[in-house]
Amino acid sequence: MTPLRVVSGSANPALAAAVAERLDADALGVVLERFPDGEIRPIVGHVSGQDVYVVQPTAPPVNDNFVELLLLLDACRRSRAARVTAVVPYLGYSRQDRRTVSGQALGLRVVVEAIAGAGAERLVVIDPHTPALESVSPIPVETLTAVPLLAERVSPVRGGDTVIVAPDAGAATLAERYAAITGHSVALVRKYRENESSVSAIALLGDVRHRPAVIVDDMICTGATIEAAVGMLLHHAADIVVAASHGPLAGAAHLHRLDVRRVLVTDTVAHAAVAPPFEVCSVAPLLAEAIARMHEDLPLHDLFAPARMGPRSA
């Protein structure tokens, strides 16, 4: 069988190392040279004839990490790797899946076409912001989910009749996925976004009175949506926990001041240090299992559809 090789970019080497350890493989480090003007030149080791998985989330600084990903993919291709897969747990530009006004670019399509053009034959992501990802990608996309991992950590929340809360309409489907696993009911916060950093909650649909609440979203960036949802729930819920697949946390320091017991994110984005209420759940086991199956050309479908944990609440 073709040897398996994990290549680690600089965006999240700890995650790449954890994945490689679970695969009983070495994480091939990269020499990252920098020119005085900021230009980078990554150099990979021996990957000729190997099945290569480049682990490089495009987390902040998004553009720097994205360019590094492209150069790593090209370097592996030019080093005659047998097959190159881009493992991008957090995919930047996923929010730019459609144009809302004239003159905008379709950023998501540009990004995935660039990844394919740089040499990736497959793309692996975790809980992308848009379900339209594969429809605009010229290469196959394996979409994994961190929802079962997070659902296990938040359910039950101090017992009681927990309710899963979508902080906006866009997270409603995600909330239903949590509910299908945990057996809890769902509530929805309606919001109004004034700009990228200012959000107002205008209505709460569902019964959360005196019940533990779990606010779920695919990502926390500025934290404005979460803050608005927490503000809406404070006078109703008995306890509040937040769970999100990705935590770029750009400007979200104010979440430390919110009256929530826990904020769970994964390590799709590297976190140098976290303090309560933040907690980090690792997706290394999920990625390692997916890579092991892809290496052996086995199906991944049962990684996408977790079994229910219990009966659905009334």
mmCIF file of C-alpha atoms in Angstrom:
data_model
loop_
_atom_site.group_PDB
_atom_site.id
_atom_site.type_symbol
_atom_site.label_atom_id
_atom_site.label_comp_id
_atom_site.label_asym_id
_atom_site.label_seq_id
_atom_site.Cartn_x
_atom_site.Cartn_y
_atom_site.Cartn_z
ATOM 1 C CA MET A 1 0.000 0.000 0.000
ATOM 2 C CA THR A 2 1.097 3.567 -0.676
ATOM 3 C CA PRO A 3 2.720 5.076 2.444
ATOM 4 C CA LEU A 4 0.621 7.647 4.345
ATOM 5 C CA ARG A 5 2.140 11.007 5.237
ATOM 6 C CA VAL A 6 0.743 13.897 7.281
ATOM 7 C CA VAL A 7 2.218 17.279 6.348
ATOM 8 C CA SER A 8 1.765 20.024 8.923
ATOM 9 C CA GLY A 9 1.382 23.659 8.000
ATOM 10 C CA SER A 10 2.098 26.379 10.540
ATOM 11 C CA ALA A 11 -1.564 27.250 11.264
ATOM 12 C CA ASN A 12 -2.157 24.403 13.732
ATOM 13 C CA PRO A 13 0.847 22.082 14.142
ATOM 14 C CA ALA A 14 -0.481 20.698 17.439
ATOM 15 C CA LEU A 15 -3.591 19.375 15.712
ATOM 16 C CA ALA A 16 -1.533 17.865 12.865
ATOM 17 C CA ALA A 17 0.755 16.177 15.404
ATOM 18 C CA ALA A 18 -2.213 14.750 17.320
ATOM 19 C CA VAL A 19 -3.716 13.392 14.094
ATOM 20 C CA ALA A 20 -0.408 11.847 13.032
ATOM 21 C CA GLU A 21 0.058 10.237 16.457
ATOM 22 C CA ARG A 22 -3.329 8.554 16.228
ATOM 23 C CA LEU A 23 -2.409 7.278 12.767
ATOM 24 C CA ASP A 24 0.953 6.014 14.073
ATOM 25 C CA ALA A 25 2.624 8.234 11.489
ATOM 26 C CA ASP A 26 5.048 11.110 11.660
ATOM 27 C CA ALA A 27 3.812 14.651 11.080
ATOM 28 C CA LEU A 28 6.234 15.935 8.473
ATOM 29 C CA GLY A 29 7.310 19.404 9.498
ATOM 30 C CA VAL A 30 7.776 22.161 6.972
ATOM 31 C CA VAL A 31 10.626 24.633 6.694
ATOM 32 C CA LEU A 32 8.939 28.001 6.327
ATOM 33 C CA GLU A 33 11.291 30.605 4.892
ATOM 34 C CA ARG A 34 10.286 34.259 4.945
ATOM 35 C CA PHE A 35 11.574 37.018 2.736
ATOM 36 C CA PRO A 36 12.037 40.533 4.136
ATOM 37 C CA ASP A 37 8.857 41.729 2.404
ATOM 38 C CA GLY A 38 6.751 39.037 4.129
ATOM 39 C CA GLU A 39 6.647 36.601 1.226
ATOM 40 C CA ILE A 40 6.785 32.968 2.388
ATOM 41 C CA ARG A 41 8.428 29.899 0.856
ATOM 42 C CA PRO A 42 7.493 26.590 2.515
ATOM 43 C CA ILE A 43 9.732 23.599 1.823
ATOM 44 C CA VAL A 44 8.457 20.057 2.414
ATOM 45 C CA GLY A 45 10.507 16.942 2.989
ATOM 46 C CA HIS A 46 10.376 13.651 1.102
ATOM 47 C CA VAL A 47 6.820 12.825 -0.030
ATOM 48 C CA SER A 48 7.495 11.183 -3.398
ATOM 49 C CA GLY A 49 5.098 8.307 -4.049
ATOM 50 C CA GLN A 50 3.195 8.880 -0.794
ATOM 51 C CA ASP A 51 -0.468 9.509 0.046
ATOM 52 C CA VAL A 52 -0.155 13.019 1.519
ATOM 53 C CA TYR A 53 -2.593 14.850 3.808
ATOM 54 C CA VAL A 54 -1.761 18.537 4.265
ATOM 55 C CA VAL A 55 -3.271 19.764 7.555
ATOM 56 C CA GLN A 56 -3.651 23.538 7.414
ATOM 57 C CA PRO A 57 -6.797 25.334 8.633
ATOM 58 C CA THR A 58 -7.204 28.769 7.109
ATOM 59 C CA ALA A 59 -7.804 30.451 10.458
ATOM 60 C CA PRO A 60 -6.755 34.028 11.281
ATOM 61 C CA PRO A 61 -4.599 35.386 9.782
ATOM 62 C CA VAL A 62 -6.761 33.861 7.065
ATOM 63 C CA ASN A 63 -4.937 35.169 4.008
ATOM 64 C CA ASP A 64 -1.466 34.200 5.269
ATOM 65 C CA ASN A 65 -2.559 30.683 6.164
ATOM 66 C CA PHE A 66 -4.455 30.286 2.907
ATOM 67 C CA VAL A 67 -1.443 31.232 0.783
ATOM 68 C CA GLU A 68 0.711 28.861 2.827
ATOM 69 C CA LEU A 69 -1.803 26.077 2.174
ATOM 70 C CA LEU A 70 -1.659 26.684 -1.582
ATOM 71 C CA LEU A 71 2.138 26.657 -1.615
ATOM 72 C CA LEU A 72 2.268 23.480 0.485
ATOM 73 C CA LEU A 73 -0.106 21.716 -1.892
ATOM 74 C CA ASP A 74 1.943 22.791 -4.888
ATOM 75 C CA ALA A 75 5.182 21.729 -3.181
ATOM 76 C CA CYS A 76 3.771 18.254 -2.493
ATOM 77 C CA ARG A 77 2.534 17.907 -6.054
ATOM 78 C CA ARG A 78 5.896 18.989 -7.489
ATOM 79 C CA SER A 79 7.634 16.560 -5.122
ATOM 80 C CA ARG A 80 5.730 13.769 -6.920
ATOM 81 C CA ALA A 81 3.352 12.771 -4.126
ATOM 82 C CA ALA A 82 1.100 9.935 -5.269
ATOM 83 C CA ARG A 83 -2.006 11.736 -3.991
ATOM 84 C CA VAL A 84 -2.528 15.044 -2.199
ATOM 85 C CA THR A 85 -5.477 15.829 0.086
ATOM 86 C CA ALA A 86 -6.082 19.249 1.637
ATOM 87 C CA VAL A 87 -7.261 18.830 5.240
ATOM 88 C CA VAL A 88 -8.703 22.241 6.107
ATOM 89 C CA PRO A 89 -10.740 21.772 9.309
ATOM 90 C CA TYR A 90 -11.655 25.469 9.392
ATOM 91 C CA LEU A 91 -12.193 26.823 5.880
ATOM 92 C CA GLY A 92 -12.014 30.594 5.629
ATOM 93 C CA TYR A 93 -14.186 32.428 3.096
ATOM 94 C CA SER A 94 -17.031 29.914 3.606
ATOM 95 C CA ARG A 95 -19.364 32.798 4.437
ATOM 96 C CA GLN A 96 -18.854 34.225 0.951
ATOM 97 C CA ASP A 97 -21.006 31.613 -0.785
ATOM 98 C CA ARG A 98 -23.284 34.078 -2.555
ATOM 99 C CA ARG A 99 -23.365 37.668 -3.680
ATOM 100 C CA THR A 100 -25.664 39.957 -1.697
ATOM 101 C CA VAL A 101 -24.961 43.143 -3.638
ATOM 102 C CA SER A 102 -23.610 43.944 -7.068
ATOM 103 C CA GLY A 103 -19.831 44.129 -7.253
ATOM 104 C CA GLN A 104 -19.045 41.381 -4.736
ATOM 105 C CA ALA A 105 -16.848 38.384 -5.464
ATOM 106 C CA LEU A 106 -17.917 34.799 -4.841
ATOM 107 C CA GLY A 107 -15.079 34.214 -2.391
ATOM 108 C CA LEU A 108 -15.865 30.586 -1.572
ATOM 109 C CA ARG A 109 -15.662 29.501 -5.201
ATOM 110 C CA VAL A 110 -12.396 31.370 -5.733
ATOM 111 C CA VAL A 111 -10.880 29.665 -2.682
ATOM 112 C CA VAL A 112 -11.856 26.079 -3.528
ATOM 113 C CA GLU A 113 -10.822 26.484 -7.159
ATOM 114 C CA ALA A 114 -7.438 27.762 -5.983
ATOM 115 C CA ILE A 115 -7.044 24.756 -3.658
ATOM 116 C CA ALA A 116 -7.798 22.401 -6.536
ATOM 117 C CA GLY A 117 -5.497 24.320 -8.878
ATOM 118 C CA ALA A 118 -2.629 24.112 -6.388
ATOM 119 C CA GLY A 119 -2.697 20.316 -6.496
ATOM 120 C CA ALA A 120 -5.283 18.986 -4.044
ATOM 121 C CA GLU A 121 -7.287 16.040 -5.336
ATOM 122 C CA ARG A 122 -9.667 16.062 -2.351
ATOM 123 C CA LEU A 123 -10.712 18.536 0.317
ATOM 124 C CA VAL A 124 -11.602 17.663 3.915
ATOM 125 C CA VAL A 125 -13.466 20.220 6.055
ATOM 126 C CA ILE A 126 -15.387 20.245 9.327
ATOM 127 C CA ASP A 127 -18.803 21.916 9.609
ATOM 128 C CA PRO A 128 -18.386 24.536 6.862
ATOM 129 C CA HIS A 129 -20.502 27.655 7.162
ATOM 130 C CA THR A 130 -22.396 26.818 3.974
ATOM 131 C CA PRO A 131 -23.940 23.590 2.653
ATOM 132 C CA ALA A 132 -23.147 24.840 -0.866
ATOM 133 C CA LEU A 133 -19.436 24.062 -0.554
ATOM 134 C CA GLU A 134 -19.291 20.902 -2.647
ATOM 135 C CA SER A 135 -21.550 22.379 -5.327
ATOM 136 C CA VAL A 136 -18.925 25.030 -6.125
ATOM 137 C CA SER A 137 -15.869 22.794 -5.667
ATOM 138 C CA PRO A 138 -14.138 21.232 -8.678
ATOM 139 C CA ILE A 139 -12.767 18.423 -6.452
ATOM 140 C CA PRO A 140 -14.546 16.013 -4.070
ATOM 141 C CA VAL A 141 -15.259 17.433 -0.608
ATOM 142 C CA GLU A 142 -15.480 15.268 2.508
ATOM 143 C CA THR A 143 -17.527 17.212 5.057
ATOM 144 C CA LEU A 144 -17.047 16.010 8.620
ATOM 145 C CA THR A 145 -18.939 17.235 11.657
ATOM 146 C CA ALA A 146 -17.930 18.025 15.223
ATOM 147 C CA VAL A 147 -21.555 18.054 16.382
ATOM 148 C CA PRO A 148 -21.522 14.572 18.035
ATOM 149 C CA LEU A 149 -18.347 15.441 19.943
ATOM 150 C CA LEU A 150 -19.786 18.719 21.223
ATOM 151 C CA ALA A 151 -23.235 17.249 21.890
ATOM 152 C CA GLU A 152 -21.683 14.630 24.144
ATOM 153 C CA ARG A 153 -19.940 17.368 26.147
ATOM 154 C CA VAL A 154 -23.012 19.583 26.638
ATOM 155 C CA SER A 155 -25.747 17.027 27.274
ATOM 156 C CA PRO A 156 -27.128 16.899 29.833
ATOM 157 C CA VAL A 157 -26.464 20.386 31.186
ATOM 158 C CA ARG A 158 -26.901 20.018 34.948
ATOM 159 C CA GLY A 159 -29.744 17.641 34.211
ATOM 160 C CA GLY A 160 -33.247 18.943 33.677
ATOM 161 C CA ASP A 161 -35.201 19.517 30.499
ATOM 162 C CA THR A 162 -32.451 21.018 28.362
ATOM 163 C CA VAL A 163 -33.338 22.991 25.228
ATOM 164 C CA ILE A 164 -31.065 23.514 22.214
ATOM 165 C CA VAL A 165 -31.141 27.140 21.058
ATOM 166 C CA ALA A 166 -30.330 28.364 17.555
ATOM 167 C CA PRO A 167 -29.051 31.959 17.886
ATOM 168 C CA ASP A 168 -30.442 32.845 14.446
ATOM 169 C CA ALA A 169 -32.379 31.274 11.579
ATOM 170 C CA GLY A 170 -29.154 30.206 9.872
ATOM 171 C CA ALA A 171 -28.315 27.922 12.799
ATOM 172 C CA ALA A 172 -31.732 26.244 12.930
ATOM 173 C CA THR A 173 -30.657 23.191 10.935
ATOM 174 C CA LEU A 174 -27.556 22.839 13.114
ATOM 175 C CA ALA A 175 -29.721 22.997 16.255
ATOM 176 C CA GLU A 176 -31.909 20.225 14.853
ATOM 177 C CA ARG A 177 -28.799 18.082 14.381
ATOM 178 C CA TYR A 178 -27.867 18.560 18.044
ATOM 179 C CA ALA A 179 -31.446 17.783 19.022
ATOM 180 C CA ALA A 180 -31.476 14.585 16.975
ATOM 181 C CA ILE A 181 -28.436 13.364 18.911
ATOM 182 C CA THR A 182 -29.369 14.531 22.399
ATOM 183 C CA GLY A 183 -33.126 14.112 22.297
ATOM 184 C CA HIS A 184 -33.703 17.712 23.439
ATOM 185 C CA SER A 185 -36.199 20.203 22.055
ATOM 186 C CA VAL A 186 -35.268 23.296 20.023
ATOM 187 C CA ALA A 187 -35.833 27.030 20.387
ATOM 188 C CA LEU A 188 -34.907 29.843 17.995
ATOM 189 C CA VAL A 189 -33.746 33.419 18.502
ATOM 190 C CA ARG A 190 -34.629 35.853 15.749
ATOM 191 C CA LYS A 191 -31.955 38.464 15.212
ATOM 192 C CA TYR A 192 -31.309 41.643 13.285
ATOM 193 C CA ARG A 193 -27.732 42.253 12.110
ATOM 194 C CA GLU A 194 -26.858 45.926 11.935
ATOM 195 C CA ASN A 195 -23.279 45.282 10.765
ATOM 196 C CA GLU A 196 -20.537 42.644 11.127
ATOM 197 C CA SER A 197 -19.994 43.421 14.820
ATOM 198 C CA SER A 198 -23.452 44.525 15.971
ATOM 199 C CA VAL A 199 -26.433 42.175 16.332
ATOM 200 C CA SER A 200 -29.775 42.633 18.073
ATOM 201 C CA ALA A 201 -32.056 39.796 19.244
ATOM 202 C CA ILE A 202 -35.673 40.656 18.533
ATOM 203 C CA ALA A 203 -37.697 37.536 19.420
ATOM 204 C CA LEU A 204 -37.480 34.138 21.093
ATOM 205 C CA LEU A 205 -39.455 31.264 19.610
ATOM 206 C CA GLY A 206 -39.807 28.273 21.940
ATOM 207 C CA ASP A 207 -40.110 27.561 25.658
ATOM 208 C CA VAL A 208 -36.879 28.006 27.656
ATOM 209 C CA ARG A 209 -38.398 29.110 30.978
ATOM 210 C CA HIS A 210 -36.406 27.727 33.920
ATOM 211 C CA ARG A 211 -34.674 25.233 31.623
ATOM 212 C CA PRO A 212 -30.964 24.711 30.906
ATOM 213 C CA ALA A 213 -30.164 26.115 27.452
ATOM 214 C CA VAL A 214 -27.408 25.212 24.998
ATOM 215 C CA ILE A 215 -26.780 27.850 22.326
ATOM 216 C CA VAL A 216 -25.214 26.220 19.251
ATOM 217 C CA ASP A 217 -23.576 27.720 16.192
ATOM 218 C CA ASP A 218 -21.042 26.671 13.594
ATOM 219 C CA MET A 219 -18.537 29.365 14.574
ATOM 220 C CA ILE A 220 -17.823 32.183 16.996
ATOM 221 C CA CYS A 221 -15.954 35.072 15.426
ATOM 222 C CA THR A 222 -16.823 38.432 16.962
ATOM 223 C CA GLY A 223 -19.316 36.789 19.303
ATOM 224 C CA ALA A 224 -22.002 39.366 18.483
ATOM 225 C CA THR A 225 -24.631 36.758 17.574
ATOM 226 C CA ILE A 226 -23.925 34.723 20.732
ATOM 227 C CA GLU A 227 -23.995 37.824 22.927
ATOM 228 C CA ALA A 228 -27.387 38.845 21.539
ATOM 229 C CA ALA A 229 -28.797 35.351 22.108
ATOM 230 C CA VAL A 230 -27.457 35.210 25.669
ATOM 231 C CA GLY A 231 -29.039 38.573 26.382
ATOM 232 C CA MET A 232 -32.385 37.252 25.179
ATOM 233 C CA LEU A 233 -32.133 34.107 27.340
ATOM 234 C CA LEU A 234 -30.760 35.559 30.567
ATOM 235 C CA HIS A 235 -34.121 36.239 32.189
ATOM 236 C CA HIS A 236 -35.635 32.924 31.069
ATOM 237 C CA ALA A 237 -33.125 30.050 31.077
ATOM 238 C CA ALA A 238 -31.914 28.348 34.249
ATOM 239 C CA ASP A 239 -28.407 27.848 32.894
ATOM 240 C CA ILE A 240 -26.623 28.757 29.640
ATOM 241 C CA VAL A 241 -23.891 26.882 27.762
ATOM 242 C CA VAL A 242 -22.534 27.757 24.309
ATOM 243 C CA ALA A 243 -21.123 25.264 21.788
ATOM 244 C CA ALA A 244 -19.561 26.030 18.398
ATOM 245 C CA SER A 245 -17.583 23.928 15.958
ATOM 246 C CA HIS A 246 -15.066 26.686 15.256
ATOM 247 C CA GLY A 247 -13.664 29.409 17.469
ATOM 248 C CA PRO A 248 -11.620 31.958 15.522
ATOM 249 C CA LEU A 249 -12.677 34.369 18.313
ATOM 250 C CA ALA A 250 -11.660 37.497 16.437
ATOM 251 C CA GLY A 251 -12.714 40.245 18.824
ATOM 252 C CA ALA A 252 -14.721 37.893 21.046
ATOM 253 C CA ALA A 253 -12.881 38.625 24.301
ATOM 254 C CA HIS A 254 -16.053 40.197 25.694
ATOM 255 C CA LEU A 255 -17.634 36.730 25.874
ATOM 256 C CA HIS A 256 -15.634 36.185 29.076
ATOM 257 C CA ARG A 257 -17.936 38.728 30.711
ATOM 258 C CA LEU A 258 -21.180 37.048 29.691
ATOM 259 C CA ASP A 259 -23.245 35.161 32.240
ATOM 260 C CA VAL A 260 -22.665 31.711 30.715
ATOM 261 C CA ARG A 261 -21.258 28.665 32.436
ATOM 262 C CA ARG A 262 -19.279 27.158 29.550
ATOM 263 C CA VAL A 263 -18.257 28.051 25.991
ATOM 264 C CA LEU A 264 -17.117 24.990 24.062
ATOM 265 C CA VAL A 265 -15.182 25.216 20.796
ATOM 266 C CA THR A 266 -12.923 22.744 18.987
ATOM 267 C CA ASP A 267 -9.273 22.919 17.988
ATOM 268 C CA THR A 268 -10.002 23.373 14.281
ATOM 269 C CA VAL A 269 -8.513 26.775 15.105
ATOM 270 C CA ALA A 270 -5.374 26.774 17.266
ATOM 271 C CA HIS A 271 -5.785 28.241 20.756
ATOM 272 C CA ALA A 272 -2.582 29.127 22.581
ATOM 273 C CA ALA A 273 -4.404 29.282 25.905
ATOM 274 C CA VAL A 274 -7.996 29.391 27.049
ATOM 275 C CA ALA A 275 -9.535 30.407 30.347
ATOM 276 C CA PRO A 276 -12.981 29.690 31.786
ATOM 277 C CA PRO A 277 -15.659 29.731 30.587
ATOM 278 C CA PHE A 278 -13.893 28.589 27.389
ATOM 279 C CA GLU A 279 -13.108 24.900 26.829
ATOM 280 C CA VAL A 280 -11.538 23.217 23.799
ATOM 281 C CA CYS A 281 -12.555 19.817 22.422
ATOM 282 C CA SER A 282 -10.120 18.138 20.032
ATOM 283 C CA VAL A 283 -11.208 16.967 16.579
ATOM 284 C CA ALA A 284 -7.979 14.952 16.143
ATOM 285 C CA PRO A 285 -9.762 11.569 16.611
ATOM 286 C CA LEU A 286 -12.349 12.501 13.970
ATOM 287 C CA LEU A 287 -9.743 13.659 11.443
ATOM 288 C CA ALA A 288 -7.515 10.656 12.082
ATOM 289 C CA GLU A 289 -10.377 8.222 11.507
ATOM 290 C CA ALA A 290 -11.390 10.013 8.301
ATOM 291 C CA ILE A 291 -7.820 10.048 6.975
ATOM 292 C CA ALA A 292 -7.328 6.357 7.828
ATOM 293 C CA ARG A 293 -10.450 5.458 5.877
ATOM 294 C CA MET A 294 -9.572 7.656 2.906
ATOM 295 C CA HIS A 295 -6.097 6.154 2.800
ATOM 296 C CA GLU A 296 -7.663 2.708 2.467
ATOM 297 C CA ASP A 297 -10.407 3.989 0.126
ATOM 298 C CA LEU A 298 -13.115 3.071 2.619
ATOM 299 C CA PRO A 299 -16.464 4.897 2.933
ATOM 300 C CA LEU A 300 -16.954 7.738 5.404
ATOM 301 C CA HIS A 301 -20.749 7.866 5.500
ATOM 302 C CA ASP A 302 -21.122 6.636 9.087
ATOM 303 C CA LEU A 303 -18.880 9.487 10.266
ATOM 304 C CA PHE A 304 -21.533 11.891 9.015
ATOM 305 C CA ALA A 305 -24.656 10.353 10.550
ATOM 306 C CA PRO A 306 -24.255 9.733 14.301
ATOM 307 C CA ALA A 307 -26.812 7.672 16.176
ATOM 308 C CA ARG A 308 -29.313 9.323 18.502
ATOM 309 C CA MET A 309 -28.352 9.484 22.172
ATOM 310 C CA GLY A 310 -31.879 9.382 23.543
ATOM 311 C CA PRO A 311 -35.571 10.079 22.926
ATOM 312 C CA ARG A 312 -36.627 13.495 21.679
ATOM 313 C CA SER A 313 -38.114 15.732 24.394
ATOM 314 C CA ALA A 314 -41.677 16.875 24.019
#
